[in-house]
XYZ file of C-alpha atoms in Angstrom:
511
model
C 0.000 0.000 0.000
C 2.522 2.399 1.352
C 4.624 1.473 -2.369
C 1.465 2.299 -4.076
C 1.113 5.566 -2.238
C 4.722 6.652 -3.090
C 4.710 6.067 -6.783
C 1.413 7.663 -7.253
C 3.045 10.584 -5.499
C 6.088 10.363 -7.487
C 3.864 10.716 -10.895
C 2.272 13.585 -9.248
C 5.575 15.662 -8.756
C 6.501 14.649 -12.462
C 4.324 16.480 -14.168
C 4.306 19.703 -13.039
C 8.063 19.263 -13.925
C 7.290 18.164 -17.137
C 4.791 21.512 -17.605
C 7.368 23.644 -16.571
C 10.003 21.701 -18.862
C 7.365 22.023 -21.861
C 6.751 25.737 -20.749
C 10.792 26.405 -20.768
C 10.892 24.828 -24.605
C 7.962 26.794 -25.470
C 9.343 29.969 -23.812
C 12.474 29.162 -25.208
C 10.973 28.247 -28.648
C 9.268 31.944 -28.694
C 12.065 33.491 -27.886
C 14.181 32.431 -30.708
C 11.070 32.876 -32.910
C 10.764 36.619 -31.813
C 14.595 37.103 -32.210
C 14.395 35.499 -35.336
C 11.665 37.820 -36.579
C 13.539 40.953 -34.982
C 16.314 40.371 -36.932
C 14.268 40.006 -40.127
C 12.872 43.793 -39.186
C 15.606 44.561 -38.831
C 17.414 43.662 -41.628
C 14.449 44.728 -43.279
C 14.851 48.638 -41.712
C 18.604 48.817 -41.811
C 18.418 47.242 -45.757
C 15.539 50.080 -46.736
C 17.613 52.709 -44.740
C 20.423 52.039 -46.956
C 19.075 51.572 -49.952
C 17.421 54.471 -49.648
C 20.036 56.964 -48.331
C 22.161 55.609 -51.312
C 19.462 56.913 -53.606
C 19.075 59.955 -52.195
C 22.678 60.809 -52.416
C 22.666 59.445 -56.200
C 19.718 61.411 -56.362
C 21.239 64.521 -54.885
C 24.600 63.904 -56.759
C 22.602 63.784 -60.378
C 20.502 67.365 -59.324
C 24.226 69.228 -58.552
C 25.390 67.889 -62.162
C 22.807 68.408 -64.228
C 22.584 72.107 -62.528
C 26.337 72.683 -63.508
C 24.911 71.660 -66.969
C 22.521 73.807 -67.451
C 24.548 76.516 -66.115
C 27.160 75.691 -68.687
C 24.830 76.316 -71.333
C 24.707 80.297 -70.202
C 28.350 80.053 -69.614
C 28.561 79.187 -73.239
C 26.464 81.565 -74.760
C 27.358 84.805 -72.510
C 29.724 86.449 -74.643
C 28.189 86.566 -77.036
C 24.553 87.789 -75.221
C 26.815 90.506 -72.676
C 28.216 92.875 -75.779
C 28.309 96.060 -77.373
C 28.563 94.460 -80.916
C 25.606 92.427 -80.342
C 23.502 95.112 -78.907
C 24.482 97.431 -82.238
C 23.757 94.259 -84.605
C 20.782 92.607 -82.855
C 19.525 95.122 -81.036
C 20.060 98.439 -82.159
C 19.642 96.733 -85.822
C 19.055 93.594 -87.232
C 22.697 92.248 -88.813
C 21.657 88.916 -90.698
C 25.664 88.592 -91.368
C 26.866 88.736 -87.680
C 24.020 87.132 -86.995
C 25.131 84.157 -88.908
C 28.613 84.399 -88.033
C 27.811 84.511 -84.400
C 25.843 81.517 -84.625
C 28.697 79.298 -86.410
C 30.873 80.412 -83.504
C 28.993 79.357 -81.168
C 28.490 75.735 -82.916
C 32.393 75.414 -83.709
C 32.813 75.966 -79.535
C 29.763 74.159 -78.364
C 27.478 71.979 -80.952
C 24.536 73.444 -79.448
C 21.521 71.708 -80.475
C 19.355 74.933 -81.131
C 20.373 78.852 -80.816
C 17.109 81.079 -80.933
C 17.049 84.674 -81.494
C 13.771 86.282 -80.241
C 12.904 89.771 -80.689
C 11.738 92.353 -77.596
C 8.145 92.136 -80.341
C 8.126 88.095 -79.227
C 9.154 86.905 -83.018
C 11.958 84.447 -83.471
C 14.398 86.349 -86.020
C 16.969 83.373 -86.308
C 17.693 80.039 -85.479
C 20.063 77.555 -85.727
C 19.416 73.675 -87.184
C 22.952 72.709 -86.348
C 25.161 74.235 -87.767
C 22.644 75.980 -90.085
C 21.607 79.338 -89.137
C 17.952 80.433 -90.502
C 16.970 83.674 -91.049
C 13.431 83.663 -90.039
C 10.488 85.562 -88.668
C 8.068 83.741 -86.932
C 5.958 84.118 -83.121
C 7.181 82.659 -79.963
C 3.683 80.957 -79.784
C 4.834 78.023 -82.563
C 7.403 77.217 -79.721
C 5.213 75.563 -76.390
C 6.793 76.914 -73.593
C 8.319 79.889 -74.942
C 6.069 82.616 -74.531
C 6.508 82.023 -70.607
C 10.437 81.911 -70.788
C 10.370 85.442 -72.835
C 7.637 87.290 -70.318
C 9.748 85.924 -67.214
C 12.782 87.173 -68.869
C 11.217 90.526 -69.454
C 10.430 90.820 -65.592
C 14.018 89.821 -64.817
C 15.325 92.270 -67.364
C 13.393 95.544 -65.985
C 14.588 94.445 -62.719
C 18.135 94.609 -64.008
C 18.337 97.437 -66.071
C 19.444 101.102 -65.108
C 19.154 104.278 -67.076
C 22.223 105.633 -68.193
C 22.843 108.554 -71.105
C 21.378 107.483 -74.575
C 18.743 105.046 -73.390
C 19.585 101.937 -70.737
C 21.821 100.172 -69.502
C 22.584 96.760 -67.437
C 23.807 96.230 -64.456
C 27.552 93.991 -63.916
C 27.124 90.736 -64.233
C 30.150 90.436 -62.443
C 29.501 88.309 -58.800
C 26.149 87.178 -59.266
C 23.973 84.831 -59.882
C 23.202 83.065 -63.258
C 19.648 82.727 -62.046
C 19.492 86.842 -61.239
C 19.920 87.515 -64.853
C 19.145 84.465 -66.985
C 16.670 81.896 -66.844
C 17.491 77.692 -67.058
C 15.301 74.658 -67.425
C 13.983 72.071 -69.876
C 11.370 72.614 -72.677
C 10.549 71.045 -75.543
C 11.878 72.480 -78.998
C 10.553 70.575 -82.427
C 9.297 67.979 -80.338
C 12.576 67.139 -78.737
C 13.295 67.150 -74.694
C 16.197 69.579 -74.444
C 18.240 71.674 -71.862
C 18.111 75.119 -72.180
C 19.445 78.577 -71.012
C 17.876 81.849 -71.441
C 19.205 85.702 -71.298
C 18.192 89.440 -72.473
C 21.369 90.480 -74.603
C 22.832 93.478 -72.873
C 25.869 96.135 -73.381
C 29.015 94.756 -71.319
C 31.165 98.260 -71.907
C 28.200 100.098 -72.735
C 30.098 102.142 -75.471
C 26.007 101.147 -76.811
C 23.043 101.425 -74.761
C 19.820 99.339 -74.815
C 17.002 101.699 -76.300
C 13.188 101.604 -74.462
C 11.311 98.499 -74.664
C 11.455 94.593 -73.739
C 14.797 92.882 -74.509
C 16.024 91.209 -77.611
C 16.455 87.458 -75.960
C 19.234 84.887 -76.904
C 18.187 81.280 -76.322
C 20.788 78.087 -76.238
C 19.253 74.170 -76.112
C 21.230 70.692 -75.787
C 18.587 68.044 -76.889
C 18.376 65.020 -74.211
C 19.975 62.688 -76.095
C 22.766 60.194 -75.971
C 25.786 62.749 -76.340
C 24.147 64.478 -73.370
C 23.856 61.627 -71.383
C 26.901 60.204 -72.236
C 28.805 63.991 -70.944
C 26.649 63.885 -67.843
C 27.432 60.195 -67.128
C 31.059 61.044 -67.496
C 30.705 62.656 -63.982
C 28.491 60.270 -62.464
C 29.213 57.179 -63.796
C 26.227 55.238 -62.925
C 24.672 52.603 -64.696
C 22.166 52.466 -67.242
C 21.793 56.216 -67.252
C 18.764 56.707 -69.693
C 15.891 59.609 -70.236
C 12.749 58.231 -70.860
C 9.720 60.612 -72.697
C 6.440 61.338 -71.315
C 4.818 61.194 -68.140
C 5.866 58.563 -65.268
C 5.116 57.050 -62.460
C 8.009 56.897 -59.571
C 9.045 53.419 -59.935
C 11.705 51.686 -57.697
C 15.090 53.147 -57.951
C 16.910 56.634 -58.362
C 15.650 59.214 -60.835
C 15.144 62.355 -61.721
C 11.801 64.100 -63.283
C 11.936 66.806 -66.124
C 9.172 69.237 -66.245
C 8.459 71.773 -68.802
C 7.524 75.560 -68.377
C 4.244 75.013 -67.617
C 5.285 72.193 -65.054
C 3.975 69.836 -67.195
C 6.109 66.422 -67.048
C 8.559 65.790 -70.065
C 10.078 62.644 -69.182
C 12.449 61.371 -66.315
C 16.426 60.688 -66.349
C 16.603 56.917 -64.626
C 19.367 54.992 -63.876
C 20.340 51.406 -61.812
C 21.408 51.715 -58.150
C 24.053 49.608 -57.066
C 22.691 49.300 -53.657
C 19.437 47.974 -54.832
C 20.144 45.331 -56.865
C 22.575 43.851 -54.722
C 20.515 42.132 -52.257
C 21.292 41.176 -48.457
C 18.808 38.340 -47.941
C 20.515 35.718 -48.925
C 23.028 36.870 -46.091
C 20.416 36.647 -43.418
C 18.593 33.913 -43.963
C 21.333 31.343 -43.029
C 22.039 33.781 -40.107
C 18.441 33.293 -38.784
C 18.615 29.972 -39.388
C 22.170 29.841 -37.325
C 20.619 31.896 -34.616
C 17.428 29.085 -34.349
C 20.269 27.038 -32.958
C 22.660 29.242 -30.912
C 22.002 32.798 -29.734
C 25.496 33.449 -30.073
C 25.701 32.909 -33.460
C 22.846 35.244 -34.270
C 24.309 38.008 -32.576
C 27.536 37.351 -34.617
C 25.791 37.452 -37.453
C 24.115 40.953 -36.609
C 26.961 42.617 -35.554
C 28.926 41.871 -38.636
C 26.001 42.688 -40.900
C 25.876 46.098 -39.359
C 29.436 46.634 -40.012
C 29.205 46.041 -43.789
C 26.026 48.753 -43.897
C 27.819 51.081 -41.845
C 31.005 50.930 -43.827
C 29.032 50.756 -47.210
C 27.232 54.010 -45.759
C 30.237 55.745 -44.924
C 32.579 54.741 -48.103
C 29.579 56.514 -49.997
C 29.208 59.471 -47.915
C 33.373 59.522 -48.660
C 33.288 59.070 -52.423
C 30.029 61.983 -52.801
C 32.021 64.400 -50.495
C 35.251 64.244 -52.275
C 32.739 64.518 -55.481
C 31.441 67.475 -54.152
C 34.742 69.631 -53.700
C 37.134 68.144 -56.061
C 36.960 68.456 -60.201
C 36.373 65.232 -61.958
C 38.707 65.486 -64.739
C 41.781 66.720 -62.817
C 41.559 65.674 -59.656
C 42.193 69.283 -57.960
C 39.945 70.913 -55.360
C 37.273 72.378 -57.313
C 35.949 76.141 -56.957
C 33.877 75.137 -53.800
C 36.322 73.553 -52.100
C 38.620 76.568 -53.195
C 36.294 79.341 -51.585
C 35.882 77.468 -48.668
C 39.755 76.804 -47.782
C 40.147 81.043 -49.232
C 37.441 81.805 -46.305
C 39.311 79.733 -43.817
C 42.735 81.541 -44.718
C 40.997 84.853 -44.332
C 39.597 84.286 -41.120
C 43.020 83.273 -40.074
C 44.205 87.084 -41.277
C 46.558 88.785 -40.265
C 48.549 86.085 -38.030
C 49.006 83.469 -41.153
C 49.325 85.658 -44.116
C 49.333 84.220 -48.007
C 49.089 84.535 -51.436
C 46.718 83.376 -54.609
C 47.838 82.905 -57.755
C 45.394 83.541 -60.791
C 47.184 81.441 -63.283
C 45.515 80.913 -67.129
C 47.402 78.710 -69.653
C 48.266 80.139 -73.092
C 47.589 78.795 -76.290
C 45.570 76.184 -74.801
C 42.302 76.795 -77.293
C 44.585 75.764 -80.608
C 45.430 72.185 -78.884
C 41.820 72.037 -78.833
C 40.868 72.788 -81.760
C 43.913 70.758 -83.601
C 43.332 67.880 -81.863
C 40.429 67.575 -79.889
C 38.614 68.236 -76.798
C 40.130 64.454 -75.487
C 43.193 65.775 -75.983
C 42.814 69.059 -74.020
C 40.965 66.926 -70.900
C 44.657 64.924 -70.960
C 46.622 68.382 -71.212
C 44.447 69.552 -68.505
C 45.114 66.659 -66.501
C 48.730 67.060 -67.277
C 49.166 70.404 -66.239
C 47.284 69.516 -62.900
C 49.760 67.040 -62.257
C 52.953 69.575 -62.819
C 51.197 72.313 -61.145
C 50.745 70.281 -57.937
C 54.201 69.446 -58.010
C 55.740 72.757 -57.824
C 53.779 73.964 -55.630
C 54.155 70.845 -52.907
C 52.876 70.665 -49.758
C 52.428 74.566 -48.808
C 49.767 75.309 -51.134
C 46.478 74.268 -52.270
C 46.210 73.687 -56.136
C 42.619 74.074 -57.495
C 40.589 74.312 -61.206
C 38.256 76.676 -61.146
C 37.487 76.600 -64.662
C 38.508 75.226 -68.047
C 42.060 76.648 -68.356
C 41.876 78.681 -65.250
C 43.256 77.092 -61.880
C 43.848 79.021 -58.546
C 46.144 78.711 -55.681
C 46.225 79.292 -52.007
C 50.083 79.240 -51.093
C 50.833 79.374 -47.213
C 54.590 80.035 -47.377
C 56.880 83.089 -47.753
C 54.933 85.245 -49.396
C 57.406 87.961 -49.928
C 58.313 89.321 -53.682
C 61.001 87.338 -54.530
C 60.087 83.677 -53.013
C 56.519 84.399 -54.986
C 58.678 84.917 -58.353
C 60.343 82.146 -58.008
C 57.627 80.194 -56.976
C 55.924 81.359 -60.240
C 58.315 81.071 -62.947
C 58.760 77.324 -61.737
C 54.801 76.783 -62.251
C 55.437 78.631 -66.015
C 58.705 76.284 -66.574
C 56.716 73.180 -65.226
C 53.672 74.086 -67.400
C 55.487 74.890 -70.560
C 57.415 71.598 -71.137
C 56.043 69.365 -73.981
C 53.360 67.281 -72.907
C 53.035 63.745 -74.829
C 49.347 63.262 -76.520
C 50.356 60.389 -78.412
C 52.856 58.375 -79.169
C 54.254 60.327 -82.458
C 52.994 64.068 -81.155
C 53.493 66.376 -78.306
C 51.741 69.639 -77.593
C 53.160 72.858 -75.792
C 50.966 75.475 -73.910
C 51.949 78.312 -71.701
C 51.243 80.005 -68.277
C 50.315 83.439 -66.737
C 50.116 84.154 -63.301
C 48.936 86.654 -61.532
C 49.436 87.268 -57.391
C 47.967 89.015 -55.019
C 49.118 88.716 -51.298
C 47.007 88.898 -48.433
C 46.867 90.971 -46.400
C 48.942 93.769 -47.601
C 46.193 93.370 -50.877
C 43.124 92.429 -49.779
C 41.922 91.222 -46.852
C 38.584 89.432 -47.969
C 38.418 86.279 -50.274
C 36.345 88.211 -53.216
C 38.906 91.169 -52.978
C 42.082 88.910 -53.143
C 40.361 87.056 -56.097
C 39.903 90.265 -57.866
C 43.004 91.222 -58.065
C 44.740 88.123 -58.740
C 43.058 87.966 -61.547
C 44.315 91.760 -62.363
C 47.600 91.004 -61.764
C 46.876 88.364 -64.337
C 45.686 90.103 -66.840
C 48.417 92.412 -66.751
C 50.315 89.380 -67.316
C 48.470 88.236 -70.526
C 49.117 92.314 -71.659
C 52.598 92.019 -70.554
C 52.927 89.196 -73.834
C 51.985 86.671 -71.508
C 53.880 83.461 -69.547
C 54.856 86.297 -67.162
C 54.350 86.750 -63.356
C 52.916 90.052 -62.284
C 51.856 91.218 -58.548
C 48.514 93.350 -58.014
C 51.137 95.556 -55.665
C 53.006 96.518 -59.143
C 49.949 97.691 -61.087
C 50.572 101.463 -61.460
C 47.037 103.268 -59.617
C 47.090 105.657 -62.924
C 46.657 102.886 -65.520
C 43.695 103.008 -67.508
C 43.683 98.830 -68.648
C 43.253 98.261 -64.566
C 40.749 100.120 -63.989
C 38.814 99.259 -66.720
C 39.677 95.398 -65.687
C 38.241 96.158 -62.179
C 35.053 96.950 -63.991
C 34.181 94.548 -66.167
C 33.100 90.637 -65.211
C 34.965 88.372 -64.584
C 33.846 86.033 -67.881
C 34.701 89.279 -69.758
C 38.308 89.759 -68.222
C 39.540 85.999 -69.059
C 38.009 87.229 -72.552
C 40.027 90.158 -72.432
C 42.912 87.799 -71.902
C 42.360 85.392 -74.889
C 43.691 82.454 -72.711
């Protein structure tokens, strides 16, 4: 009896053992579960994060260069749309001949897609079809999109101009914005997506004035198309880069939309993301699967995973800020990066003094035009390399334009260390450089210095005169080195420099 008693009490104890044991591996079952389906949320977050962080700074990356683009386009067209001659021809009067030969300029530099001239009466007089120029009168209104351009122009244009003896005037261009006196988007010409910059042609020594009235208008396109694409892609280097027509849907992956004047939607530039179509699933699922089996395992598997999106995250937030402030095809700090260090070494004024050189290369446009722009991106690249050199580790070397390239130099800044320093750049820069393996080219150099702070003691002041100095250079006969501090107060050519833009002084200088 009393054996019968004990075992029944023995089963009795068991199974509340056995509950708890099955409540442990249930407990213990839903807690791998729910750490299992953490980690797929979070793989899940952390993978959408990235993804789309990387897109925005694609994204981001593709507005800045197709801004530069279209900013380009006024670059190219401005001296020829800021200029007594053109106000007396296509102004003042109607010149089909310099209308024509202003046009085939502009192609031979360019190959603009489409140059429109439009009258301050809203009639096209000219326009180009390549590298045909057609005399033509014909409204705005055949264009879709253009009447709105010209009207907005005309506000910006009675916003800029002053009254001066004989009629109006404009005021500098010099120092501000392209979007203060010239308008940029996208419209559609003959049926074709295309880039395009807008601006009033105005008097840049205003030997002529602008008579009463709207403005004759100057209009420059680049139709999206594969050369465009192909130049844009050149800075970006993503994959796939395409424009596609018509309206669109946002669909999964970076792009960009183009709308028209009216804000109507032309089409969208679309491209493949790296980060997207490399996929991290196949990476967690065997971790999950690990982690169903040891903790420890899992949370190896996490922290590692982390690591690769963080350093992912941060290697591209490395590569777009070195984008950002250095020039593509040289390598140099690029003009932002240039005005930022140039406001640093101000501030720093007048315990660490310094000195910029302006310097221009000479006879740079006939390598060009002999033997190619590929040829003058290697030259350019060249002479980036041997400038960078000389100037070593107490400077900072930076393009600012196409020829043009700045420096900030930190040591002795006194007259005849800076001469030195110069006619080594102009000895560096003038040996032949190697284009191919049967020719070699030769261009020149000009500098120009101004030291802070005995010339300036602001970055827009020392920048100014630099490029003074530098045009005295170019005057001079050019691969000389001149100092603002030797320009003579009396001379005419400075002062007249000091007035004009700065597009119109590298002009002057016929780098």
């Amino acid at each position: 009896m009393n054996d019968k008693k004990q075992g029944y009490i023995d089963e009795n104890a068991k199974r509340p053992r056995q509950h708890i044991s099955r409540l442990a591996f249930l407990l213990a079952g839903l807690l791998i579960a729910v750490t299992s389906v953490s980690l797929v949320f979070v793989g899940f977050i952390a993978s959408r994060a990235s993804t789309q962080q990387a897109v925005a700074n694609e994204e981001r990356l593709f507005r800045s260069t197709l801004s530069d683009r279209l900013r380009a386009i006024v670059r190219d067209q401005i001296s020829l749309t800021s200029s007594d001659r053109s106000v007396q021809n296509l102004v003042r009067q109607f010149n089909p001949e310099f209308v024509r030969k202003s046009f085939e300029d502009l192609w031979s530099e360019h190959r603009l897609s489409k140059v429109m001239l439009i009258s301050g009466g809203d009639r096209v007089l000219a326009e180009t079809f390549e590298d045909y120029t057609h005399i033509i009168e014909r409204p705005v209104a055949e264009t879709p999109g253009l009447e709105v351009i010209v009207e907005k122009l005309k506000v910006m244009y009675r916003r800029n101009r002053v009254r001066v003896p004989g009629g109006f005037g404009h005021r500098s261009l010099r120092g501000i914005d392209q979007s203060e006196y010239a308008i940029m988007g996208f419209l559609q010409i003959d049926g074709r997506p295309a880039l395009f910059g807008a601006m009033p042609i105005v008097p840049d020594d205003h030997a002529v004035t602008q008579p009463d009235g709207p403005p004759t208008i100057l209009l420059s396109a680049r139709y999206i198309e594969g050369k465009l694409l192909k130049r844009l892609n050149r800075q970006l280097n993503f994959s796939s880069l395409a424009f596609v027509s018509g309206p669109r849907d946002r669909e999964n992956g970076p792009f960009h939309p183009v709308l028209d004047q009216f804000g109507d939607p032309i089409g969208i530039f679309q491209w493949d993301s790296k980060t997207i179509s490399t996929s991290i699933w196949p990476t967690i699922i065997p971790v999950i699967a690990v982690l169903s089996i040891a903790l420890a395992a899992l949370a190896f598997g996490i922290a590692w995973r982390i690591g690769q999106l963080t350093t992912s995250l941060q290697s591209s937030e490395r590569q777009n800020r070195y984008l950002a402030l250095h020039d593509s095809l040289s390598g140099l700090s690029n003009r932002l990066h240039f005005n930022r260090m140039l406001e640093n070494a101000v501030s720093s004024l007048p315990a660490s003094p310094f000195a910029v050189l302006h310097c221009d290369l000479d006879n740079f446009k006939p390598v060009n035009d002999t033997f190619g722009h590929a040829t003058g991106d290697l030259v350019i690249r060249n002479v980036a390399t041997r400038l960078k050199d000389a100037v070593g580790e107490k400077g900072l070397v930076s393009r600012v334009g196409g020829d043009e390239f700045m420096i900030i130099y930190h040591g002795p800044i006194n007259k005849a260390h800076l001469t030195r320093l110069g006619t080594t750049l102009i000895a560096s820069v003038c040996g032949p450089i190697a284009v191919s393996e049967k020719d070699t080219v030769n261009v020149g150099l000009s500098v120009g210095i101004a030291r802070a702070p005995g010339d300036g003691a602001t970055a827009e002041i020392l920048v100014g005169r630099s490029d003074q100095a530098l045009y005295q250079s170019k005057i001079m006969g050019r691969g000389q080195v001149s100092f603002y501090s030797d320009l003579q107060e009396s001379s005419s050519e400075p002062k007249l420099l000091a007035q004009m833009p700065g597009h119109f002084q590298r002009q002057a200088r016929g780098g």
